[in-house]
PDB file of C-alpha atoms in Angstrom:
ATOM      1  CA  MET A 204      20.507   2.838 -24.936  1.00 62.00           C
ATOM      2  CA  THR A 205      16.846   2.077 -24.302  1.00 71.00           C
ATOM      3  CA  ARG A 206      17.007  -0.767 -26.782  1.00 77.00           C
ATOM      4  CA  ALA A 207      20.119  -2.136 -25.069  1.00 72.00           C
ATOM      5  CA  LEU A 208      18.371  -2.039 -21.693  1.00 72.00           C
ATOM      6  CA  LEU A 209      15.374  -3.884 -23.128  1.00 76.00           C
ATOM      7  CA  ALA A 210      17.669  -6.504 -24.668  1.00 77.00           C
ATOM      8  CA  LYS A 211      19.393  -6.912 -21.293  1.00 74.00           C
ATOM      9  CA  GLU A 212      16.060  -7.589 -19.576  1.00 73.00           C
ATOM     10  CA  LEU A 213      15.068 -10.125 -22.215  1.00 77.00           C
ATOM     11  CA  ARG A 214      18.411 -11.949 -22.027  1.00 79.00           C
ATOM     12  CA  GLN A 215      18.465 -11.989 -18.241  1.00 76.00           C
ATOM     13  CA  HIS A 216      14.923 -13.281 -17.786  1.00 77.00           C
ATOM     14  CA  ALA A 217      14.404 -15.165 -21.058  1.00 79.00           C
ATOM     15  CA  PHE A 218      13.558 -18.516 -19.456  1.00 79.00           C
ATOM     16  CA  ALA A 219      11.172 -17.092 -16.851  1.00 79.00           C
ATOM     17  CA  LEU A 220       9.398 -14.865 -19.372  1.00 81.00           C
ATOM     18  CA  SER A 221       8.976 -17.780 -21.780  1.00 81.00           C
ATOM     19  CA  PHE A 222       7.482 -19.835 -18.970  1.00 80.00           C
ATOM     20  CA  LEU A 223       5.034 -17.042 -18.150  1.00 79.00           C
ATOM     21  CA  LEU A 224       3.896 -16.917 -21.771  1.00 79.00           C
ATOM     22  CA  LEU A 225       3.177 -20.666 -21.667  1.00 79.00           C
ATOM     23  CA  LEU A 226       1.359 -20.375 -18.347  1.00 76.00           C
ATOM     24  CA  PRO A 227      -2.056 -19.384 -19.775  1.00 74.00           C
ATOM     25  CA  PHE A 228      -2.232 -22.450 -22.000  1.00 74.00           C
ATOM     26  CA  ALA A 229      -1.431 -24.795 -19.119  1.00 75.00           C
ATOM     27  CA  GLY A 230      -3.895 -22.924 -16.920  1.00 71.00           C
ATOM     28  CA  LEU A 231      -6.654 -23.072 -19.524  1.00 72.00           C
ATOM     29  CA  ILE A 232      -6.170 -26.805 -20.013  1.00 72.00           C
ATOM     30  CA  LEU A 233      -6.249 -27.367 -16.257  1.00 70.00           C
ATOM     31  CA  ILE A 234      -9.338 -25.201 -15.709  1.00 67.00           C
ATOM     32  CA  SER A 235     -11.251 -26.392 -18.774  1.00 64.00           C
ATOM     33  CA  SER A 236     -10.787 -30.028 -17.756  1.00 63.00           C
ATOM     34  CA  HIS A 237     -13.133 -29.460 -14.805  1.00 59.00           C
ATOM     35  CA  GLY A 238     -16.596 -30.802 -15.618  1.00 52.00           C
ATOM     36  CA  VAL A 239     -18.512 -28.094 -13.800  1.00 52.00           C
ATOM     37  CA  ILE A 240     -16.728 -25.364 -15.766  1.00 54.00           C
ATOM     38  CA  ARG A 241     -17.377 -27.141 -19.062  1.00 53.00           C
ATOM     39  CA  ARG A 242     -21.087 -27.271 -18.258  1.00 53.00           C
ATOM     40  CA  ALA A 243     -21.179 -23.609 -17.206  1.00 53.00           C
ATOM     41  CA  GLY A 244     -21.417 -22.454 -20.818  1.00 54.00           C
ATOM     42  CA  GLY A 245     -20.071 -19.199 -22.085  1.00 52.00           C
ATOM     43  CA  GLY A 246     -18.282 -20.796 -25.024  1.00 58.00           C
ATOM     44  CA  GLY A 247     -15.242 -21.550 -22.862  1.00 71.00           C
ATOM     45  CA  PHE A 248     -14.772 -17.922 -21.844  1.00 81.00           C
ATOM     46  CA  GLU A 249     -15.649 -18.773 -18.255  1.00 81.00           C
ATOM     47  CA  SER A 250     -12.324 -20.616 -18.095  1.00 80.00           C
ATOM     48  CA  VAL A 251     -10.625 -17.442 -19.352  1.00 83.00           C
ATOM     49  CA  ARG A 252     -12.247 -15.480 -16.524  1.00 85.00           C
ATOM     50  CA  LEU A 253     -10.932 -17.959 -13.965  1.00 84.00           C
ATOM     51  CA  LEU A 254      -7.504 -17.808 -15.599  1.00 85.00           C
ATOM     52  CA  LEU A 255      -7.465 -14.014 -15.358  1.00 88.00           C
ATOM     53  CA  THR A 256      -8.531 -14.004 -11.714  1.00 88.00           C
ATOM     54  CA  LEU A 257      -6.392 -16.933 -10.483  1.00 84.00           C
ATOM     55  CA  PHE A 258      -3.327 -17.410 -12.685  1.00 86.00           C
ATOM     56  CA  LEU A 259      -2.692 -13.891 -13.938  1.00 88.00           C
ATOM     57  CA  PRO A 260      -2.069 -12.335 -10.480  1.00 89.00           C
ATOM     58  CA  LEU A 261       0.550 -15.024  -9.824  1.00 87.00           C
ATOM     59  CA  ALA A 262       2.221 -14.269 -13.149  1.00 86.00           C
ATOM     60  CA  CYS A 263       2.259 -10.536 -12.358  1.00 87.00           C
ATOM     61  CA  LEU A 264       3.777 -11.195  -8.941  1.00 87.00           C
ATOM     62  CA  VAL A 265       6.554 -13.177 -10.629  1.00 86.00           C
ATOM     63  CA  LEU A 266       7.093 -10.353 -13.130  1.00 86.00           C
ATOM     64  CA  GLY A 267       7.364  -7.811 -10.344  1.00 83.00           C
ATOM     65  CA  GLN A 268       9.824 -10.034  -8.520  1.00 83.00           C
ATOM     66  CA  LEU A 269      11.986 -10.503 -11.618  1.00 83.00           C
ATOM     67  CA  LEU A 270      11.970  -6.960 -12.972  1.00 81.00           C
ATOM     68  CA  ILE A 271      11.898  -4.833  -9.818  1.00 81.00           C
ATOM     69  CA  ALA A 272      12.231  -6.570  -6.452  1.00 72.00           C
ATOM     70  CA  SER A 273      15.249  -8.721  -7.335  1.00 74.00           C
ATOM     71  CA  GLU A 274      17.112  -5.711  -8.763  1.00 71.00           C
ATOM     72  CA  PHE A 275      16.792  -3.696  -5.544  1.00 67.00           C
ATOM     73  CA  ARG A 276      17.299  -6.659  -3.220  1.00 67.00           C
ATOM     74  CA  GLN A 277      20.534  -7.676  -4.943  1.00 63.00           C
ATOM     75  CA  LYS A 278      21.447  -4.006  -5.582  1.00 62.00           C
ATOM     76  CA  THR A 279      22.135  -4.706  -9.257  1.00 60.00           C
ATOM     77  CA  GLN A 280      20.216  -1.534 -10.124  1.00 58.00           C
ATOM     78  CA  LEU A 281      23.373   0.373  -9.093  1.00 55.00           C
ATOM     79  CA  PHE A 282      25.107  -0.898 -12.233  1.00 56.00           C
ATOM     80  CA  LEU A 283      22.186   0.283 -14.355  1.00 57.00           C
ATOM     81  CA  GLU A 284      22.226   3.689 -12.692  1.00 59.00           C
ATOM     82  CA  GLY A 285      25.843   4.068 -13.786  1.00 59.00           C
ATOM     83  CA  LEU A 286      24.748   4.060 -17.426  1.00 62.00           C
ATOM     84  CA  PRO A 287      24.120   7.350 -19.253  1.00 64.00           C
ATOM     85  CA  LEU A 288      20.389   6.791 -18.911  1.00 68.00           C
ATOM     86  CA  PRO A 289      17.802   8.601 -16.758  1.00 75.00           C
ATOM     87  CA  ARG A 290      16.420   6.515 -13.927  1.00 77.00           C
ATOM     88  CA  TRP A 291      12.836   7.130 -15.004  1.00 79.00           C
ATOM     89  CA  ARG A 292      13.585   5.615 -18.411  1.00 81.00           C
ATOM     90  CA  MET A 293      15.024   2.514 -16.789  1.00 81.00           C
ATOM     91  CA  LEU A 294      11.813   2.087 -14.783  1.00 84.00           C
ATOM     92  CA  ALA A 295       9.717   2.886 -17.841  1.00 86.00           C
ATOM     93  CA  VAL A 296      11.399   0.072 -19.787  1.00 86.00           C
ATOM     94  CA  LYS A 297      10.732  -2.403 -16.983  1.00 86.00           C
ATOM     95  CA  PHE A 298       7.144  -1.217 -16.574  1.00 89.00           C
ATOM     96  CA  SER A 299       6.431  -1.330 -20.305  1.00 90.00           C
ATOM     97  CA  LEU A 300       7.971  -4.784 -20.719  1.00 89.00           C
ATOM     98  CA  GLY A 301       5.923  -6.242 -17.887  1.00 88.00           C
ATOM     99  CA  LEU A 302       2.717  -4.545 -19.029  1.00 92.00           C
ATOM    100  CA  VAL A 303       3.121  -5.734 -22.616  1.00 91.00           C
ATOM    101  CA  LEU A 304       3.758  -9.311 -21.473  1.00 90.00           C
ATOM    102  CA  THR A 305       0.728  -9.218 -19.164  1.00 91.00           C
ATOM    103  CA  LEU A 306      -1.544  -7.899 -21.909  1.00 92.00           C
ATOM    104  CA  LEU A 307      -0.099 -10.496 -24.268  1.00 90.00           C
ATOM    105  CA  ILE A 308      -0.950 -13.278 -21.822  1.00 87.00           C
ATOM    106  CA  SER A 309      -4.580 -12.161 -21.517  1.00 88.00           C
ATOM    107  CA  THR A 310      -4.896 -11.681 -25.291  1.00 89.00           C
ATOM    108  CA  LEU A 311      -3.404 -15.090 -26.072  1.00 86.00           C
ATOM    109  CA  ALA A 312      -5.763 -16.723 -23.589  1.00 85.00           C
ATOM    110  CA  LEU A 313      -8.788 -15.073 -25.208  1.00 86.00           C
ATOM    111  CA  GLY A 314      -7.571 -15.936 -28.693  1.00 84.00           C
ATOM    112  CA  TYR A 315      -6.893 -19.543 -27.705  1.00 81.00           C
ATOM    113  CA  VAL A 316     -10.521 -19.954 -26.606  1.00 80.00           C
ATOM    114  CA  ALA A 317     -12.133 -17.711 -29.230  1.00 80.00           C
ATOM    115  CA  TRP A 318     -10.682 -19.566 -32.219  1.00 76.00           C
ATOM    116  CA  PRO A 319     -12.487 -22.896 -31.628  1.00 72.00           C
ATOM    117  CA  ALA A 320     -15.550 -21.098 -30.226  1.00 69.00           C
ATOM    118  CA  ARG A 321     -16.159 -19.155 -33.443  1.00 67.00           C
ATOM    119  CA  HIS A 322     -18.145 -22.108 -34.859  1.00 67.00           C
ATOM    120  CA  THR A 323     -20.359 -22.608 -31.805  1.00 65.00           C
ATOM    121  CA  GLU A 324     -20.762 -19.082 -30.389  1.00 69.00           C
ATOM    122  CA  ALA A 325     -22.171 -15.863 -31.809  1.00 70.00           C
ATOM    123  CA  LEU A 326     -18.782 -14.200 -31.557  1.00 76.00           C
ATOM    124  CA  THR A 327     -19.773 -10.783 -32.864  1.00 81.00           C
ATOM    125  CA  PRO A 328     -17.229  -7.932 -33.124  1.00 84.00           C
ATOM    126  CA  ARG A 329     -18.968  -6.158 -30.233  1.00 86.00           C
ATOM    127  CA  PHE A 330     -18.721  -9.212 -27.988  1.00 85.00           C
ATOM    128  CA  ALA A 331     -15.089  -9.834 -28.946  1.00 85.00           C
ATOM    129  CA  THR A 332     -14.222  -6.184 -28.263  1.00 89.00           C
ATOM    130  CA  LEU A 333     -15.951  -6.335 -24.887  1.00 90.00           C
ATOM    131  CA  LEU A 334     -14.019  -9.452 -23.917  1.00 89.00           C
ATOM    132  CA  PHE A 335     -10.716  -7.954 -25.032  1.00 91.00           C
ATOM    133  CA  LEU A 336     -11.206  -4.604 -23.273  1.00 92.00           C
ATOM    134  CA  LYS A 337     -12.385  -6.171 -20.030  1.00 92.00           C
ATOM    135  CA  GLY A 338      -9.498  -8.637 -20.038  1.00 91.00           C
ATOM    136  CA  ALA A 339      -6.993  -5.898 -20.888  1.00 93.00           C
ATOM    137  CA  GLY A 340      -8.370  -3.590 -18.187  1.00 93.00           C
ATOM    138  CA  TRP A 341      -8.128  -6.279 -15.542  1.00 93.00           C
ATOM    139  CA  ALA A 342      -4.632  -7.289 -16.692  1.00 93.00           C
ATOM    140  CA  ALA A 343      -3.405  -3.680 -16.585  1.00 94.00           C
ATOM    141  CA  PHE A 344      -4.808  -3.211 -13.076  1.00 94.00           C
ATOM    142  CA  VAL A 345      -3.257  -6.404 -11.732  1.00 93.00           C
ATOM    143  CA  TYR A 346       0.144  -5.650 -13.241  1.00 93.00           C
ATOM    144  CA  THR A 347       0.314  -2.040 -12.045  1.00 94.00           C
ATOM    145  CA  LEU A 348      -0.709  -3.219  -8.570  1.00 92.00           C
ATOM    146  CA  CYS A 349       2.113  -5.780  -8.577  1.00 90.00           C
ATOM    147  CA  PHE A 350       4.491  -3.198 -10.066  1.00 90.00           C
ATOM    148  CA  ALA A 351       3.872  -0.789  -7.180  1.00 88.00           C
ATOM    149  CA  HIS A 352       3.845  -3.692  -4.710  1.00 86.00           C
ATOM    150  CA  SER A 353       7.304  -4.858  -5.848  1.00 85.00           C
ATOM    151  CA  PHE A 354       8.885  -1.598  -4.606  1.00 83.00           C
ATOM    152  CA  LEU A 355       7.774  -2.278  -1.015  1.00 82.00           C
ATOM    153  CA  GLY A 356      10.712  -4.613  -0.424  1.00 75.00           C
ATOM    154  CA  ARG A 357      10.533  -6.360   2.929  1.00 74.00           C
ATOM    155  CA  TYR A 358       6.938  -5.194   3.408  1.00 76.00           C
ATOM    156  CA  ARG A 359       5.704  -6.930   0.264  1.00 77.00           C
ATOM    157  CA  VAL A 360       4.508 -10.090   1.994  1.00 78.00           C
ATOM    158  CA  PRO A 361       2.722  -8.348   4.913  1.00 77.00           C
ATOM    159  CA  PHE A 362       1.072  -5.887   2.526  1.00 80.00           C
ATOM    160  CA  GLY A 363      -0.032  -8.673   0.176  1.00 79.00           C
ATOM    161  CA  LEU A 364      -1.504 -10.709   3.027  1.00 80.00           C
ATOM    162  CA  ALA A 365      -3.243  -7.620   4.410  1.00 80.00           C
ATOM    163  CA  LEU A 366      -4.726  -6.789   1.009  1.00 81.00           C
ATOM    164  CA  ALA A 367      -5.991 -10.328   0.399  1.00 80.00           C
ATOM    165  CA  GLY A 368      -7.323 -10.600   3.947  1.00 79.00           C
ATOM    166  CA  GLY A 369      -9.025  -7.208   3.688  1.00 79.00           C
ATOM    167  CA  LEU A 370     -10.801  -8.185   0.482  1.00 78.00           C
ATOM    168  CA  LEU A 371     -11.991 -11.467   2.005  1.00 79.00           C
ATOM    169  CA  TYR A 372     -13.126  -9.671   5.148  1.00 74.00           C
ATOM    170  CA  CYS A 373     -15.081  -7.060   3.172  1.00 75.00           C
ATOM    171  CA  SER A 374     -16.660  -9.838   1.129  1.00 74.00           C
ATOM    172  CA  ASN A 375     -17.735 -11.661   4.290  1.00 74.00           C
ATOM    173  CA  LEU A 376     -19.298  -8.432   5.549  1.00 71.00           C
ATOM    174  CA  GLY A 377     -21.491  -8.394   2.476  1.00 73.00           C
ATOM    175  CA  LEU A 378     -19.845  -5.440   0.744  1.00 76.00           C
ATOM    176  CA  PRO A 379     -20.283  -5.545  -3.073  1.00 78.00           C
ATOM    177  CA  ILE A 380     -16.612  -6.036  -3.927  1.00 78.00           C
ATOM    178  CA  SER A 381     -17.466  -7.700  -7.246  1.00 77.00           C
ATOM    179  CA  GLU A 382     -19.244  -4.527  -8.395  1.00 82.00           C
ATOM    180  CA  PHE A 383     -16.246  -2.267  -7.826  1.00 84.00           C
ATOM    181  CA  GLY A 384     -14.044  -1.103 -10.692  1.00 84.00           C
ATOM    182  CA  PRO A 385     -11.650  -3.803 -11.939  1.00 90.00           C
ATOM    183  CA  PHE A 386     -13.500  -6.610 -10.160  1.00 89.00           C
ATOM    184  CA  ALA A 387     -16.645  -5.751 -12.120  1.00 89.00           C
ATOM    185  CA  LEU A 388     -14.716  -6.389 -15.345  1.00 90.00           C
ATOM    186  CA  VAL A 389     -14.178 -10.073 -14.495  1.00 89.00           C
ATOM    187  CA  ASP A 390     -17.408 -10.817 -12.610  1.00 86.00           C
ATOM    188  CA  ASN A 391     -19.761 -13.711 -13.341  1.00 84.00           C
ATOM    189  CA  ARG A 392     -21.115 -11.917 -16.419  1.00 84.00           C
ATOM    190  CA  PHE A 393     -17.721 -11.809 -18.140  1.00 83.00           C
ATOM    191  CA  ALA A 394     -18.433 -14.763 -20.454  1.00 80.00           C
ATOM    192  CA  PHE A 395     -22.065 -13.865 -21.150  1.00 81.00           C
ATOM    193  CA  GLU A 396     -22.464 -10.067 -21.348  1.00 80.00           C
ATOM    194  CA  ARG A 397     -22.604  -9.071 -25.019  1.00 81.00           C
ATOM    195  CA  PHE A 398     -24.165  -5.617 -25.132  1.00 83.00           C
ATOM    196  CA  VAL A 399     -23.651  -3.469 -22.003  1.00 84.00           C
ATOM    197  CA  TRP A 400     -20.416  -1.492 -21.819  1.00 88.00           C
ATOM    198  CA  PRO A 401     -19.198  -1.195 -18.188  1.00 89.00           C
ATOM    199  CA  VAL A 402     -18.199   2.449 -18.599  1.00 90.00           C
ATOM    200  CA  HIS A 403     -18.031   3.189 -14.863  1.00 92.00           C
ATOM    201  CA  ALA A 404     -15.891   0.112 -14.229  1.00 90.00           C
ATOM    202  CA  PHE A 405     -13.540   1.139 -17.046  1.00 93.00           C
ATOM    203  CA  LEU A 406     -13.191   4.651 -15.627  1.00 94.00           C
ATOM    204  CA  VAL A 407     -12.495   3.422 -12.093  1.00 93.00           C
ATOM    205  CA  THR A 408     -10.018   0.842 -13.384  1.00 93.00           C
ATOM    206  CA  GLY A 409      -8.217   3.457 -15.473  1.00 93.00           C
ATOM    207  CA  ALA A 410      -7.953   5.794 -12.485  1.00 95.00           C
ATOM    208  CA  LEU A 411      -6.561   2.987 -10.313  1.00 94.00           C
ATOM    209  CA  VAL A 412      -4.048   1.974 -12.989  1.00 94.00           C
ATOM    210  CA  LEU A 413      -2.824   5.556 -13.269  1.00 95.00           C
ATOM    211  CA  ALA A 414      -2.615   6.026  -9.493  1.00 94.00           C
ATOM    212  CA  LEU A 415      -0.743   2.746  -8.938  1.00 93.00           C
ATOM    213  CA  ALA A 416       1.687   3.464 -11.786  1.00 92.00           C
ATOM    214  CA  VAL A 417       2.420   6.935 -10.404  1.00 92.00           C
ATOM    215  CA  PHE A 418       2.901   5.489  -6.916  1.00 91.00           C
ATOM    216  CA  GLY A 419       5.289   2.826  -8.211  1.00 88.00           C
ATOM    217  CA  PHE A 420       7.356   5.330 -10.184  1.00 88.00           C
ATOM    218  CA  TRP A 421       7.390   7.661  -7.174  1.00 87.00           C
ATOM    219  CA  LEU A 422       8.814   4.922  -4.956  1.00 84.00           C
ATOM    220  CA  GLY A 423      11.430   4.122  -7.583  1.00 80.00           C
ATOM    221  CA  LEU A 424      12.467   7.736  -8.166  1.00 80.00           C
ATOM    222  CA  VAL A 425      12.068   9.603  -4.872  1.00 77.00           C
ATOM    223  CA  ARG A 426      15.376  10.600  -3.257  1.00 69.00           C
ATOM    224  CA  ASP A 427      17.344   8.905  -6.061  1.00 60.00           C
ATOM    225  CA  ALA A 428      15.681   5.530  -5.300  1.00 61.00           C
ATOM    226  CA  THR A 429      16.974   5.653  -1.718  1.00 67.00           C
ATOM    227  CA  VAL A 430      13.526   4.808  -0.339  1.00 66.00           C
ATOM    228  CA  ALA A 431      13.159   1.728  -2.553  1.00 66.00           C
ATOM    229  CA  ALA A 432      16.705   0.614  -1.673  1.00 64.00           C
ATOM    230  CA  LEU A 433      16.014   0.965   2.065  1.00 66.00           C
ATOM    231  CA  LEU A 434      12.755  -0.950   1.769  1.00 65.00           C
ATOM    232  CA  ALA A 435      14.607  -3.766  -0.014  1.00 65.00           C
ATOM    233  CA  GLU A 436      16.797  -4.437   3.030  1.00 67.00           C
ATOM    234  CA  LYS A 437      16.026  -7.239   5.469  1.00 70.00           C
ATOM    235  CA  MET A 438      13.418  -6.706   8.145  1.00 66.00           C
ATOM    236  CA  SER A 439      14.764  -6.032  11.629  1.00 67.00           C
ATOM    237  CA  ALA A 440      13.671  -7.857  14.775  1.00 69.00           C
ATOM    238  CA  ARG A 441      11.750  -4.804  16.021  1.00 72.00           C
ATOM    239  CA  GLU A 442       9.812  -4.581  12.784  1.00 65.00           C
ATOM    240  CA  LYS A 443       8.893  -8.271  12.977  1.00 63.00           C
ATOM    241  CA  VAL A 444       7.629  -7.865  16.554  1.00 69.00           C
ATOM    242  CA  PHE A 445       5.675  -4.731  15.665  1.00 65.00           C
ATOM    243  CA  LEU A 446       4.057  -6.351  12.618  1.00 65.00           C
ATOM    244  CA  SER A 447       3.145  -9.438  14.648  1.00 70.00           C
ATOM    245  CA  LEU A 448       1.492  -7.364  17.384  1.00 71.00           C
ATOM    246  CA  PHE A 449      -0.229  -5.130  14.840  1.00 65.00           C
ATOM    247  CA  SER A 450      -1.597  -8.162  12.964  1.00 66.00           C
ATOM    248  CA  PHE A 451      -2.867  -9.661  16.216  1.00 65.00           C
ATOM    249  CA  VAL A 452      -4.672  -6.433  17.132  1.00 71.00           C
ATOM    250  CA  VAL A 453      -6.200  -6.137  13.657  1.00 64.00           C
ATOM    251  CA  LEU A 454      -7.499  -9.704  13.862  1.00 65.00           C
ATOM    252  CA  LEU A 455      -9.046  -9.023  17.261  1.00 67.00           C
ATOM    253  CA  VAL A 456     -10.717  -5.823  16.071  1.00 64.00           C
ATOM    254  CA  GLY A 457     -11.925  -7.487  12.881  1.00 60.00           C
ATOM    255  CA  GLY A 458     -13.411 -10.409  14.800  1.00 63.00           C
ATOM    256  CA  GLU A 459     -15.166  -8.040  17.191  1.00 61.00           C
ATOM    257  CA  VAL A 460     -16.651  -6.019  14.326  1.00 59.00           C
ATOM    258  CA  SER A 461     -17.840  -9.177  12.586  1.00 59.00           C
ATOM    259  CA  GLU A 462     -19.455 -10.401  15.792  1.00 61.00           C
ATOM    260  CA  HIS A 463     -21.360  -7.133  16.240  1.00 61.00           C
ATOM    261  CA  ARG A 464     -22.528  -7.129  12.616  1.00 61.00           C
ATOM    262  CA  ARG A 465     -23.783 -10.699  12.804  1.00 55.00           C
ATOM    263  CA  PRO A 466     -27.508 -10.864  13.685  1.00 50.00           C
ATOM    264  CA  PRO A 467     -28.399 -12.735  16.903  1.00 50.00           C
ATOM    265  CA  PRO A 468     -29.792 -16.300  16.704  1.00 48.00           C
ATOM    266  CA  ARG A 469     -33.353 -15.170  17.448  1.00 47.00           C
ATOM    267  CA  THR A 470     -33.258 -12.741  14.554  1.00 45.00           C
ATOM    268  CA  LEU A 471     -32.039 -15.499  12.251  1.00 42.00           C
ATOM    269  CA  ALA A 472     -34.839 -17.764  13.463  1.00 45.00           C
ATOM    270  CA  ARG A 473     -37.416 -15.053  12.838  1.00 48.00           C
ATOM    271  CA  LEU A 474     -36.035 -14.416   9.371  1.00 45.00           C
ATOM    272  CA  SER A 475     -36.188 -18.098   8.495  1.00 49.00           C
ATOM    273  CA  LEU A 476     -39.753 -18.331   9.886  1.00 46.00           C
ATOM    274  CA  ARG A 477     -40.830 -15.360   7.783  1.00 49.00           C
ATOM    275  CA  ASP A 478     -39.241 -16.915   4.721  1.00 51.00           C
ATOM    276  CA  ARG A 479     -41.138 -20.162   5.320  1.00 48.00           C
ATOM    277  CA  GLU A 480     -44.419 -18.310   5.807  1.00 51.00           C
ATOM    278  CA  HIS A 481     -43.816 -16.288   2.680  1.00 49.00           C
ATOM    279  CA  ALA A 482     -42.997 -19.422   0.714  1.00 47.00           C
ATOM    280  CA  GLY A 483     -46.130 -21.118   2.078  1.00 49.00           C
TER     281      GLY A 483
END
């Protein structure tokens, strides 16, 4: 029965999944054609880093939409629940299929760049293993995040915007986002680091992957998937008004906090004067 469910997913989404497998090659060609990226070095692996950080999240969002969100929005999961198959196994098949495809995309992208780079780069086994593990860790984190996100139904878009806005806001505040867990795996040293193993980043990424996977399965299984089915319904007018007001308040509070954290003009002038004196 598990094999039949997997075959059903592949037949239903064959075209979209094939497109997602071709996406990394188109993305690599588009990114590598940029002159600045070609001159950045790294044997072409800098383009892989940009692919993993820009294109892969979009691919994972599409996977979550195809495998999870569309099923609950159209209520086609009710037909699957009528099969003699536990609900957790149905979700496990969807999760495993999406995770394997995501890891395959990152691996194909690395292999596509590594093959021609083997003549020009010192592609040692240690360096190749580092690239593979960091790419796989990032891919697993992004997919499990999108997997859990796809169960949020009508709150998917507000939550996604809030997450992206929160990361940008923390970055503007000077917080070291790039040094945290999964983001440290695809930082600016991705294409150049050959010796240091980011053990802490791997541990944090693994913990996040496990937590997000558990959260996604919990949403899909709690109360016989009633919660996920309710979240998949259309947003009411009251919810839209509440989210609009809440977003407005958050923007006001965020702007006020940023204004208080920003140093006054005199302080900036003094800092620049000190820098000039130090340089002189």
